[in-house]
Amino acid sequence: MNKNRFTFFVVLGLVLMLLLTACGSKVDNSANNGGDTDVVEAVDNNTEVENASEDVEEPVVEEVAGPSGTLVWALTSDPPSSSWLETKPEQYVYQTMFNALVRYSTEDFSIEPDLAASWEVDDQGLVWVFYLRDDVLWHDGEQFTAEDVKFSFETILNPDVNAGYHRGNLANVESIEVLDDFTLKITMINPDFDFLPLLGDFMHIYPAHILEGLNINEDITFINHPIGTGPFKFEEHLLNESYTVVANLDYFKGAPKLERIIFKVLPDTNVHVAQLRTGEIDVSHRIGASEVAALAGVDGITILSPETIAYWHVFMNVTDPLLQDPLVRQALTYSLNRQEIIDEVMDGFGDLGSGPVGPAYGIWRNPDLEPYAFDPAKAVELFKEAGWEDTDGDGILDKDIDGDGVSDPWKSEIIVIPHESAWADIALVAQQQWKDIGLDITLGHYDTATGFGLVRSDDYTLYVGSRGPVPSPVDISRYYGCDAGGNWFHYCNEEVDALIQEARQTADETARLALYYQAEVILLEDQPSIVMFYVADLQAVNDRVQGWNDKAVRFNFLDIADISISD
């Protein structure tokens, strides 16, 4: 543009401005309208126009509150710090940072979408297609895709990877195929109409772009700084002290209400009580009946005890020579006064167990099953039938176990860890009751990691523990199937396996139900573990915690993003 043309446009602009002023027009550039211009026109040259800001209300901009407040949550042991694929106590802390394809409803235990928006299965139950959300980002900003699901599941299925527990959930998978970025096809080896519940059980999806090519068993970089898709992101892990996560503002379901959660490691639940009283912690979900009594009447603390499908039981290693005979396992159960344990140790918080499928399963529980009664005489009779008697009068049952002609007294250990405060008390009462019928059983107190490691490595006879199963009888196959990753009893009954396999291949729910009922009957007779009772999920929560869902705790912290803290 030359100088003359530039001068022409400048002059023209000044003339137009003078004309607009002469016509009485008024322009209001309000500071609150984001830069938009409101023009108010005059009717004629004689009309007096008032300032627009005096006639028009300025819009009210509501500020959306972001995450705020810190929740302090007490644990009894440190979250895993080795393999992120192996199940260990307190691993559900990872549920704050990761998602699975599906999740469980805390209302009725039904399956709900998570990373998968929807799915379909063919009429034969052989092919499942999952349609994934396309709005999910990893914590590092990368896009979540079907490749991440394929990588995660194929890693779990790799026999060289330490993922035995999770591998059982995918044992029936033949192939995994990515159809496009957000569509995945999974083909089963055998028809499987009970596949979905297994995908919600800690079956987290992990980032392929970070983990692909790493030695999953040995590389600890990822576990030291996890990258997930969940409502919270990793911030800090102080070994055996605390684990801290912070709000993920880009969470695909909306930012969580809390800014931060500090999981505080306090092995002694008496300390939980003390710090609940002082306000140093806000929540403990590891309390027992004695802690409930100690907190009774404390202002600002609410005790909750929702029904769950979890149960506490005595694991029995059925490969141990002492426990190979089902008669012996039945005798051990008959000799325990479990109702007394519920009343005295649990202060009534629990219902006597009759098998791994409890009342909370609804129709999937066989209603004809009755719990073993407390019957010491019956126990002695069964021990005798199995070859165990006190032949030398020392008060301890004995038997020639190895066939060398020498009687071996019953001597064994029951492993106790501090994961739940009441487990030690249960083991102590059980020890005395078993002593009354002639068994010499010592208590082996271990820290959580060591004790749990002994059980996982099969180096145990008896162990007080718990199971938080999936809300479906297909769960039996994960814990009691011959090759199941969670079968730490080493129990194997081919008839049970066949019934479960047939049930999973049966589309008709009524027929499937009948098959599961038969499997439950056999498990009750074989007694691979002593289901002590269906546990009430005792929780202590500070009243300043809002949006707490008591059912969600055992179901993987599903509603953690909805929790907030009031002043």
Coordinates of C-alpha atoms in Angstrom, one line a residue:
M1 CA 0.0 0.0 0.0
N2 CA 1.5 3.4 -1.0
K3 CA 1.6 6.4 1.2
N4 CA -1.3 8.3 -0.6
R5 CA -3.7 5.3 -0.3
F6 CA -2.8 4.9 3.4
T7 CA -3.5 8.7 4.0
F8 CA -6.9 8.3 2.2
F9 CA -8.1 5.5 4.4
V10 CA -7.0 7.2 7.6
V11 CA -9.0 10.3 6.7
L12 CA -12.0 8.2 5.7
G13 CA -11.9 6.5 9.0
L14 CA -11.9 9.8 10.9
V15 CA -14.9 11.0 8.9
L16 CA -16.9 7.9 9.6
M17 CA -16.2 8.2 13.4
L18 CA -17.5 11.8 13.4
L19 CA -20.7 10.8 11.6
L20 CA -21.4 8.1 14.1
T21 CA -20.9 10.5 17.0
A22 CA -23.2 13.0 15.4
C23 CA -25.9 10.4 15.1
G24 CA -25.8 9.8 18.8
S25 CA -24.8 6.1 18.7
K26 CA -23.2 4.6 21.7
V27 CA -20.8 1.7 22.0
D28 CA -20.3 -0.1 25.3
N29 CA -17.2 -2.4 25.6
S30 CA -18.0 -4.0 28.9
A31 CA -15.2 -5.5 30.8
N32 CA -17.3 -8.5 31.6
N33 CA -18.5 -9.5 28.2
G34 CA -15.3 -11.2 27.1
G35 CA -14.5 -8.6 24.4
D36 CA -17.8 -8.8 22.6
T37 CA -19.3 -5.4 21.6
D38 CA -22.9 -4.4 22.3
V39 CA -24.2 -1.8 19.9
V40 CA -27.3 0.3 21.0
E41 CA -28.8 2.2 18.0
A42 CA -30.5 5.6 18.3
V43 CA -34.1 6.0 17.0
D44 CA -33.3 9.5 15.6
N45 CA -30.9 12.4 16.1
N46 CA -33.0 13.8 18.9
T47 CA -33.2 10.6 21.0
E48 CA -31.2 10.6 24.2
V49 CA -29.5 7.2 24.7
E50 CA -28.4 6.2 28.1
N51 CA -25.3 4.3 28.8
A52 CA -25.9 0.6 27.9
S53 CA -24.1 -0.5 31.0
E54 CA -26.9 1.1 33.1
D55 CA -29.7 -0.7 31.3
V56 CA -28.3 -4.2 30.7
E57 CA -27.4 -6.5 33.6
E58 CA -23.9 -7.8 33.4
P59 CA -23.8 -11.6 33.0
V60 CA -22.9 -13.5 36.2
V61 CA -20.0 -15.9 35.6
E62 CA -20.1 -18.9 37.9
E63 CA -16.8 -20.3 38.8
V64 CA -16.6 -24.1 38.7
A65 CA -14.9 -25.4 41.8
G66 CA -12.0 -27.6 41.1
P67 CA -10.7 -30.5 43.2
S68 CA -10.1 -29.6 46.8
G69 CA -9.2 -31.1 50.1
T70 CA -7.0 -34.0 51.2
L71 CA -8.4 -37.3 52.3
V72 CA -6.1 -39.4 54.7
W73 CA -6.9 -43.1 54.4
A74 CA -5.3 -45.7 56.7
L75 CA -3.9 -48.9 55.4
T76 CA -2.4 -51.8 57.3
S77 CA 0.3 -52.6 54.8
D78 CA 2.3 -50.9 52.0
P79 CA 0.9 -51.1 48.4
P80 CA 2.9 -53.4 46.2
S81 CA 6.4 -52.2 45.2
S82 CA 7.5 -55.1 43.0
S83 CA 5.4 -56.6 40.2
W84 CA 2.4 -54.5 39.3
L85 CA 0.6 -57.6 37.9
E86 CA 0.7 -59.7 41.0
T87 CA -2.1 -59.6 43.5
K88 CA -1.0 -58.4 46.9
P89 CA -2.7 -56.8 49.9
E90 CA -3.6 -53.1 49.4
Q91 CA -3.1 -53.4 45.6
Y92 CA -6.5 -51.8 45.2
V93 CA -4.9 -48.5 45.8
Y94 CA -4.1 -48.8 42.1
Q95 CA -7.8 -48.6 41.5
T96 CA -7.6 -44.9 42.0
M97 CA -5.2 -44.6 39.1
F98 CA -6.3 -47.3 36.7
N99 CA -9.5 -48.5 34.9
A100 CA -10.7 -51.8 33.5
L101 CA -12.9 -52.5 30.5
V102 CA -15.9 -53.0 32.9
R103 CA -16.7 -52.4 36.5
Y104 CA -19.2 -53.7 39.1
S105 CA -22.3 -51.7 40.2
T106 CA -22.2 -51.1 43.9
E107 CA -26.0 -51.3 43.9
D108 CA -26.6 -54.8 42.6
F109 CA -23.2 -56.1 41.5
S110 CA -24.2 -55.9 37.8
I111 CA -21.7 -55.1 35.1
E112 CA -21.3 -51.5 34.0
P113 CA -19.1 -49.9 31.3
D114 CA -15.7 -48.4 32.2
L115 CA -13.1 -48.1 29.4
A116 CA -15.5 -50.1 27.2
A117 CA -18.5 -48.1 26.3
S118 CA -20.4 -51.2 25.1
W119 CA -19.9 -54.8 24.0
E120 CA -21.6 -57.6 22.3
V121 CA -21.3 -61.4 22.2
D122 CA -22.3 -63.8 19.5
D123 CA -25.0 -66.5 20.0
Q124 CA -22.4 -69.2 20.6
G125 CA -20.6 -67.2 23.3
L126 CA -17.3 -67.5 21.4
V127 CA -16.7 -64.0 20.1
W128 CA -16.9 -60.8 22.2
V129 CA -16.5 -57.4 20.6
F130 CA -15.8 -54.4 22.8
Y131 CA -16.4 -50.8 21.7
L132 CA -14.0 -48.5 23.6
R133 CA -14.4 -44.9 24.7
D134 CA -12.5 -42.5 22.4
D135 CA -12.1 -39.7 25.0
V136 CA -9.7 -41.4 27.4
L137 CA -6.2 -40.1 27.9
W138 CA -3.3 -41.6 29.9
H139 CA -1.9 -39.5 32.6
D140 CA 1.0 -38.5 30.4
G141 CA -1.5 -37.1 27.8
E142 CA -1.3 -40.0 25.3
Q143 CA -4.5 -41.4 23.8
F144 CA -5.9 -44.7 25.1
T145 CA -6.6 -47.2 22.3
A146 CA -7.5 -50.8 21.7
E147 CA -3.7 -51.5 21.4
D148 CA -3.4 -50.9 25.1
V149 CA -6.0 -53.5 25.9
K150 CA -4.4 -56.0 23.6
F151 CA -1.0 -55.4 25.1
S152 CA -2.3 -55.7 28.7
F153 CA -4.2 -58.9 28.1
E154 CA -1.4 -60.6 26.0
T155 CA 1.1 -59.6 28.7
I156 CA -1.1 -61.3 31.4
L157 CA -1.4 -64.4 29.2
N158 CA 2.3 -64.6 28.7
P159 CA 3.4 -67.6 30.8
D160 CA 6.8 -66.0 31.4
V161 CA 5.2 -63.0 33.1
N162 CA 4.4 -63.2 36.9
A163 CA 0.7 -62.7 36.5
G164 CA -0.8 -66.0 37.6
Y165 CA -3.8 -64.6 39.5
H166 CA -4.9 -62.4 36.6
R167 CA -4.0 -65.1 34.0
G168 CA -6.8 -67.3 35.3
N169 CA -9.3 -64.6 34.4
L170 CA -8.2 -64.9 30.7
A171 CA -7.6 -68.6 30.6
N172 CA -10.3 -69.2 28.1
V173 CA -9.1 -66.5 25.7
E174 CA -7.8 -67.8 22.3
S175 CA -7.0 -64.6 20.5
I176 CA -7.2 -60.8 20.8
E177 CA -7.6 -58.7 17.7
V178 CA -7.6 -54.9 17.2
L179 CA -10.3 -54.0 14.6
D180 CA -9.6 -50.3 14.8
D181 CA -8.4 -47.8 17.4
F182 CA -11.5 -48.2 19.6
T183 CA -12.8 -51.7 18.7
L184 CA -11.4 -54.9 20.1
K185 CA -12.4 -58.5 19.3
I186 CA -11.7 -61.3 21.8
T187 CA -12.2 -64.9 20.6
M188 CA -12.7 -67.6 23.2
I189 CA -11.4 -71.2 23.2
N190 CA -14.7 -72.4 24.5
P191 CA -18.1 -70.6 24.6
D192 CA -18.1 -68.3 27.6
F193 CA -21.3 -66.5 28.8
D194 CA -19.7 -65.6 32.1
F195 CA -16.6 -63.7 30.8
L196 CA -17.6 -60.2 31.7
P197 CA -17.5 -60.5 35.5
L198 CA -13.8 -61.6 35.3
L199 CA -12.8 -58.5 33.4
G200 CA -13.8 -56.2 36.3
D201 CA -11.6 -57.9 38.9
F202 CA -8.4 -55.8 39.0
M203 CA -8.0 -56.4 35.3
H204 CA -6.5 -53.0 34.8
I205 CA -5.5 -51.8 31.4
Y206 CA -1.9 -50.6 31.1
P207 CA -0.1 -48.2 28.7
A208 CA 1.5 -50.1 25.8
H209 CA 3.5 -47.0 24.7
I210 CA 5.4 -47.1 28.0
L211 CA 5.6 -50.8 28.9
E212 CA 6.1 -52.5 25.5
G213 CA 9.5 -54.0 25.3
L214 CA 10.3 -53.9 29.0
N215 CA 11.0 -56.9 31.2
I216 CA 7.7 -56.9 33.1
N217 CA 9.0 -59.1 35.9
E218 CA 12.1 -57.0 36.7
D219 CA 11.6 -53.4 35.6
I220 CA 10.3 -51.4 38.5
T221 CA 10.3 -48.0 36.7
F222 CA 6.6 -48.2 36.1
I223 CA 5.6 -49.4 39.6
N224 CA 7.7 -46.5 41.0
H225 CA 5.7 -44.1 38.9
P226 CA 2.5 -45.6 37.5
I227 CA 0.8 -44.0 34.5
G228 CA -2.9 -44.8 34.3
T229 CA -6.2 -43.5 33.1
G230 CA -8.0 -43.2 36.5
P231 CA -9.4 -40.3 38.4
F232 CA -6.1 -39.8 40.4
K233 CA -2.5 -39.7 39.3
F234 CA 0.6 -40.9 41.2
E235 CA 2.4 -38.3 43.2
E236 CA 4.6 -40.0 45.8
H237 CA 5.4 -43.3 47.5
L238 CA 7.3 -43.3 50.7
L239 CA 8.0 -47.0 51.4
N240 CA 6.1 -48.3 54.4
E241 CA 4.9 -44.8 55.2
S242 CA 2.5 -43.5 52.7
Y243 CA 1.2 -43.5 49.1
T244 CA -0.1 -40.3 47.6
V245 CA -2.2 -39.7 44.6
V246 CA -3.5 -36.3 43.2
A247 CA -6.5 -35.4 41.1
N248 CA -6.5 -36.1 37.4
L249 CA -8.1 -33.0 35.9
D250 CA -8.5 -34.7 32.5
Y251 CA -10.3 -37.8 33.8
F252 CA -12.8 -38.9 31.2
K253 CA -15.6 -39.0 33.6
G254 CA -14.9 -35.6 35.0
A255 CA -12.3 -34.4 37.5
P256 CA -12.6 -35.9 41.0
K257 CA -13.8 -33.8 43.9
L258 CA -10.7 -34.4 46.1
E259 CA -7.4 -32.8 45.3
R260 CA -5.4 -35.4 46.9
I261 CA -5.6 -38.8 48.8
I262 CA -2.8 -39.9 51.2
F263 CA -2.9 -43.6 51.9
K264 CA -1.1 -43.8 55.3
V265 CA 0.5 -47.1 56.2
L266 CA -0.3 -48.0 59.8
P267 CA 0.1 -51.8 60.5
D268 CA -1.4 -51.5 64.1
T269 CA -5.1 -50.9 64.0
N270 CA -5.0 -49.5 67.5
V271 CA -3.1 -46.6 65.9
H272 CA -6.0 -46.3 63.5
V273 CA -8.3 -45.8 66.4
A274 CA -6.0 -43.2 68.0
Q275 CA -5.6 -41.2 64.8
L276 CA -9.3 -41.3 64.0
R277 CA -9.9 -39.8 67.4
T278 CA -7.4 -37.0 66.8
G279 CA -8.4 -36.4 63.2
E280 CA -5.0 -37.4 61.8
I281 CA -6.7 -39.9 59.5
D282 CA -10.2 -39.7 58.0
V283 CA -10.9 -43.3 57.1
S284 CA -10.0 -46.8 58.1
H285 CA -11.5 -49.9 56.4
R286 CA -9.3 -52.4 58.2
I287 CA -10.9 -52.2 61.6
G288 CA -12.3 -55.1 63.6
A289 CA -14.9 -55.5 66.3
S290 CA -12.5 -54.4 69.1
E291 CA -11.7 -51.1 67.2
V292 CA -15.5 -50.6 66.7
A293 CA -16.0 -50.9 70.4
A294 CA -13.1 -48.4 71.1
L295 CA -14.7 -45.9 68.7
A296 CA -18.2 -46.2 70.0
G297 CA -19.6 -42.8 70.9
V298 CA -16.7 -40.9 69.5
D299 CA -18.1 -37.6 68.1
G300 CA -17.6 -37.1 64.4
I301 CA -16.9 -40.8 63.6
T302 CA -19.4 -43.0 61.9
I303 CA -19.1 -46.9 61.9
L304 CA -20.4 -48.6 58.8
S305 CA -20.9 -52.4 58.2
P306 CA -22.3 -53.1 54.8
E307 CA -22.9 -56.6 53.5
T308 CA -20.4 -57.8 51.0
I309 CA -19.6 -61.0 49.1
A310 CA -16.3 -61.2 50.8
Y311 CA -15.5 -64.0 53.2
W312 CA -12.8 -64.9 55.7
H313 CA -11.5 -68.4 55.7
V314 CA -8.7 -70.7 56.7
F315 CA -6.7 -71.7 53.6
M316 CA -5.6 -75.3 53.5
N317 CA -2.7 -76.4 51.4
V318 CA -4.2 -79.7 50.2
T319 CA -0.8 -80.9 48.9
D320 CA 0.5 -81.0 52.5
P321 CA 0.5 -84.6 53.7
L322 CA -1.5 -83.6 56.7
L323 CA -4.4 -82.2 54.6
Q324 CA -4.6 -84.4 51.5
D325 CA -7.5 -86.4 52.8
P326 CA -10.9 -84.7 52.6
L327 CA -12.0 -86.4 55.8
V328 CA -9.2 -84.5 57.6
R329 CA -10.3 -81.2 56.1
Q330 CA -13.9 -81.9 57.2
A331 CA -12.8 -82.8 60.7
L332 CA -10.9 -79.5 61.0
T333 CA -14.1 -77.7 60.2
Y334 CA -16.3 -79.7 62.5
S335 CA -13.8 -79.0 65.4
L336 CA -14.1 -75.2 65.1
N337 CA -16.8 -73.4 66.9
R338 CA -17.1 -70.7 64.3
Q339 CA -20.3 -69.1 65.7
E340 CA -18.4 -68.5 69.0
I341 CA -15.6 -66.9 66.9
I342 CA -18.2 -64.6 65.2
D343 CA -19.8 -63.7 68.6
E344 CA -16.7 -63.3 70.7
V345 CA -14.0 -62.1 68.2
M346 CA -16.2 -60.4 65.7
D347 CA -18.8 -59.1 68.2
G348 CA -21.5 -60.6 66.0
F349 CA -20.3 -59.0 62.7
G350 CA -20.5 -61.9 60.3
D351 CA -22.7 -64.8 59.1
L352 CA -21.7 -68.4 59.3
G353 CA -20.2 -69.7 56.1
S354 CA -21.3 -72.7 54.0
G355 CA -19.1 -72.2 51.0
P356 CA -17.5 -69.6 48.8
V357 CA -20.8 -68.4 47.3
G358 CA -22.5 -66.4 50.1
P359 CA -25.9 -64.8 50.6
A360 CA -25.0 -61.6 48.8
Y361 CA -24.8 -63.5 45.6
G362 CA -28.6 -63.7 45.6
I363 CA -29.9 -66.5 43.3
W364 CA -26.4 -67.8 42.6
R365 CA -26.1 -69.2 46.1
N366 CA -27.3 -72.8 46.5
P367 CA -30.1 -72.3 49.1
D368 CA -29.9 -76.0 50.2
L369 CA -26.4 -75.8 51.6
E370 CA -26.0 -75.9 55.4
P371 CA -22.9 -74.8 57.3
Y372 CA -20.9 -77.4 59.1
A373 CA -22.0 -77.6 62.7
F374 CA -19.6 -77.4 65.7
D375 CA -19.3 -81.1 66.5
P376 CA -16.0 -82.2 68.2
A377 CA -17.2 -85.8 68.5
K378 CA -17.8 -86.0 64.7
A379 CA -14.4 -84.4 64.2
V380 CA -12.7 -87.1 66.3
E381 CA -14.6 -89.8 64.4
L382 CA -13.5 -88.5 61.1
F383 CA -9.9 -88.1 62.2
K384 CA -9.9 -91.8 63.3
E385 CA -11.4 -92.8 60.0
A386 CA -8.5 -91.0 58.3
G387 CA -6.0 -92.8 60.5
W388 CA -5.4 -90.2 63.1
E389 CA -5.5 -91.3 66.7
D390 CA -3.6 -90.6 69.9
T391 CA -1.7 -93.9 70.1
D392 CA 0.9 -92.9 72.8
G393 CA -1.4 -91.1 75.1
D394 CA 0.4 -87.7 74.9
G395 CA -2.8 -85.9 73.9
I396 CA -1.6 -85.3 70.3
L397 CA -3.1 -87.3 67.4
D398 CA -0.6 -89.2 65.3
K399 CA -0.3 -91.3 62.2
D400 CA 2.4 -93.0 60.1
I401 CA 2.3 -90.4 57.3
D402 CA 5.3 -91.5 55.2
G403 CA 4.9 -95.3 55.6
D404 CA 8.1 -95.9 57.6
G405 CA 6.3 -97.6 60.4
V406 CA 6.8 -94.7 62.8
S407 CA 3.8 -92.6 63.9
D408 CA 4.1 -88.9 63.3
P409 CA 2.4 -86.5 65.7
W410 CA 0.2 -83.7 64.1
K411 CA 2.4 -80.6 64.2
S412 CA 1.8 -77.7 61.9
E413 CA 1.7 -73.9 61.8
I414 CA -1.1 -71.5 60.9
I415 CA 0.2 -68.3 59.2
V416 CA -1.0 -65.0 60.6
I417 CA -0.4 -61.6 59.1
P418 CA -1.6 -58.1 60.3
H419 CA -3.6 -57.4 57.2
E420 CA -6.8 -57.6 59.2
S421 CA -6.7 -56.9 63.0
A422 CA -9.0 -59.8 63.9
W423 CA -7.1 -62.5 62.1
A424 CA -4.6 -63.0 64.9
D425 CA -7.5 -63.4 67.4
I426 CA -9.3 -65.9 65.1
A427 CA -6.1 -68.0 64.8
L428 CA -5.6 -68.0 68.5
V429 CA -9.1 -69.3 69.2
A430 CA -8.8 -71.8 66.4
Q431 CA -5.5 -73.0 67.8
Q432 CA -7.1 -73.7 71.2
Q433 CA -10.1 -75.5 69.8
W434 CA -7.9 -77.7 67.6
K435 CA -5.7 -78.4 70.6
D436 CA -8.8 -79.7 72.4
I437 CA -9.1 -82.5 69.9
G438 CA -5.4 -83.3 69.8
L439 CA -3.7 -81.1 67.2
D440 CA -0.4 -79.3 67.9
I441 CA -0.7 -76.1 65.9
T442 CA 1.5 -73.1 66.4
L443 CA 0.9 -69.5 65.4
G444 CA 3.3 -68.1 62.8
H445 CA 3.2 -64.3 63.0
Y446 CA 4.7 -62.7 59.8
D447 CA 4.6 -59.3 58.3
T448 CA 2.2 -59.0 55.5
A449 CA 4.7 -59.3 52.6
T450 CA 6.5 -62.3 54.1
G451 CA 3.3 -64.2 55.1
F452 CA 1.6 -63.6 51.9
G453 CA 4.8 -64.7 50.0
L454 CA 4.8 -68.0 51.9
V455 CA 1.2 -68.7 50.8
R456 CA 1.9 -67.7 47.2
S457 CA 5.0 -69.9 47.1
D458 CA 3.0 -72.9 48.6
D459 CA 5.2 -73.0 51.7
Y460 CA 2.4 -73.3 54.2
T461 CA -0.1 -75.6 55.8
L462 CA -2.8 -73.3 57.2
Y463 CA -3.4 -69.6 56.7
V464 CA -6.1 -67.2 58.0
G465 CA -7.0 -65.0 55.1
S466 CA -9.9 -63.5 53.1
R467 CA -11.3 -63.5 49.6
G468 CA -13.0 -60.6 47.9
P469 CA -14.4 -62.5 45.0
V470 CA -16.1 -61.2 41.8
P471 CA -19.9 -61.1 42.1
S472 CA -20.6 -64.2 40.0
P473 CA -20.3 -67.9 40.7
V474 CA -17.7 -68.0 37.9
D475 CA -15.4 -66.9 40.7
I476 CA -15.2 -70.5 41.8
S477 CA -13.2 -71.3 38.7
R478 CA -10.6 -68.6 39.6
Y479 CA -9.9 -70.0 43.1
Y480 CA -10.9 -73.7 43.0
G481 CA -10.2 -74.7 39.4
C482 CA -7.4 -77.1 38.9
D483 CA -5.2 -74.6 37.0
A484 CA -6.6 -71.4 38.4
G485 CA -4.1 -68.6 39.2
G486 CA -5.8 -67.9 42.5
N487 CA -5.9 -71.6 43.6
W488 CA -3.5 -71.4 46.5
F489 CA -5.0 -74.4 48.1
H490 CA -3.8 -76.6 45.1
Y491 CA -7.2 -78.2 45.1
C492 CA -8.2 -80.1 42.0
N493 CA -11.5 -81.9 41.4
E494 CA -12.1 -82.6 37.7
E495 CA -15.8 -82.9 38.3
V496 CA -15.9 -79.3 39.7
D497 CA -13.9 -78.1 36.7
A498 CA -16.3 -79.9 34.3
L499 CA -19.4 -78.4 35.9
I500 CA -18.0 -74.9 35.9
Q501 CA -16.8 -75.3 32.3
E502 CA -20.3 -76.4 31.2
A503 CA -21.9 -73.6 33.1
R504 CA -19.8 -71.0 31.4
Q505 CA -20.8 -72.5 28.0
T506 CA -24.5 -72.4 28.8
A507 CA -26.5 -69.4 27.6
D508 CA -29.7 -70.3 29.6
E509 CA -29.4 -68.8 33.1
T510 CA -31.6 -71.4 34.8
A511 CA -29.6 -74.3 33.4
R512 CA -26.3 -72.4 34.2
L513 CA -27.6 -71.9 37.8
A514 CA -28.2 -75.7 38.3
L515 CA -24.7 -76.5 37.2
Y516 CA -23.1 -74.0 39.6
Y517 CA -25.3 -75.4 42.4
Q518 CA -23.8 -78.8 41.8
A519 CA -20.3 -77.5 42.0
E520 CA -21.1 -75.7 45.3
V521 CA -22.2 -79.0 46.8
I522 CA -19.0 -80.8 45.9
L523 CA -16.9 -77.9 47.3
L524 CA -18.7 -78.1 50.6
E525 CA -17.9 -81.8 50.8
D526 CA -14.3 -81.5 49.7
Q527 CA -13.6 -78.5 52.0
P528 CA -10.4 -77.1 50.3
S529 CA -10.8 -74.2 52.7
I530 CA -12.8 -73.5 55.8
V531 CA -15.1 -70.7 55.0
M532 CA -15.4 -69.2 58.5
F533 CA -18.0 -66.5 57.8
Y534 CA -19.2 -63.9 55.3
V535 CA -17.6 -60.8 56.7
A536 CA -19.3 -57.5 57.5
D537 CA -17.2 -54.8 56.0
L538 CA -16.4 -52.7 59.0
Q539 CA -15.4 -49.1 58.2
A540 CA -14.7 -46.0 60.4
V541 CA -15.3 -42.7 58.6
N542 CA -14.9 -39.1 59.8
D543 CA -18.2 -37.2 59.3
R544 CA -16.4 -34.5 57.3
V545 CA -16.0 -37.1 54.5
Q546 CA -18.9 -36.6 52.0
G547 CA -20.1 -38.9 49.3
W548 CA -18.7 -42.0 50.9
N549 CA -20.1 -45.2 49.4
D550 CA -19.6 -48.0 52.0
K551 CA -20.3 -50.7 49.4
A552 CA -17.7 -49.4 47.1
V553 CA -14.7 -50.1 49.3
R554 CA -14.5 -53.8 48.7
F555 CA -15.5 -53.2 45.1
N556 CA -12.4 -51.5 44.0
F557 CA -13.0 -48.0 45.2
L558 CA -15.4 -47.5 42.3
D559 CA -16.8 -44.2 43.5
I560 CA -13.6 -42.7 44.7
A561 CA -14.0 -39.7 42.4
D562 CA -17.3 -38.7 44.1
I563 CA -15.8 -38.3 47.6
S564 CA -15.2 -34.9 49.0
I565 CA -14.1 -33.3 52.3
S566 CA -16.1 -30.6 54.1
D567 CA -14.5 -28.0 56.3

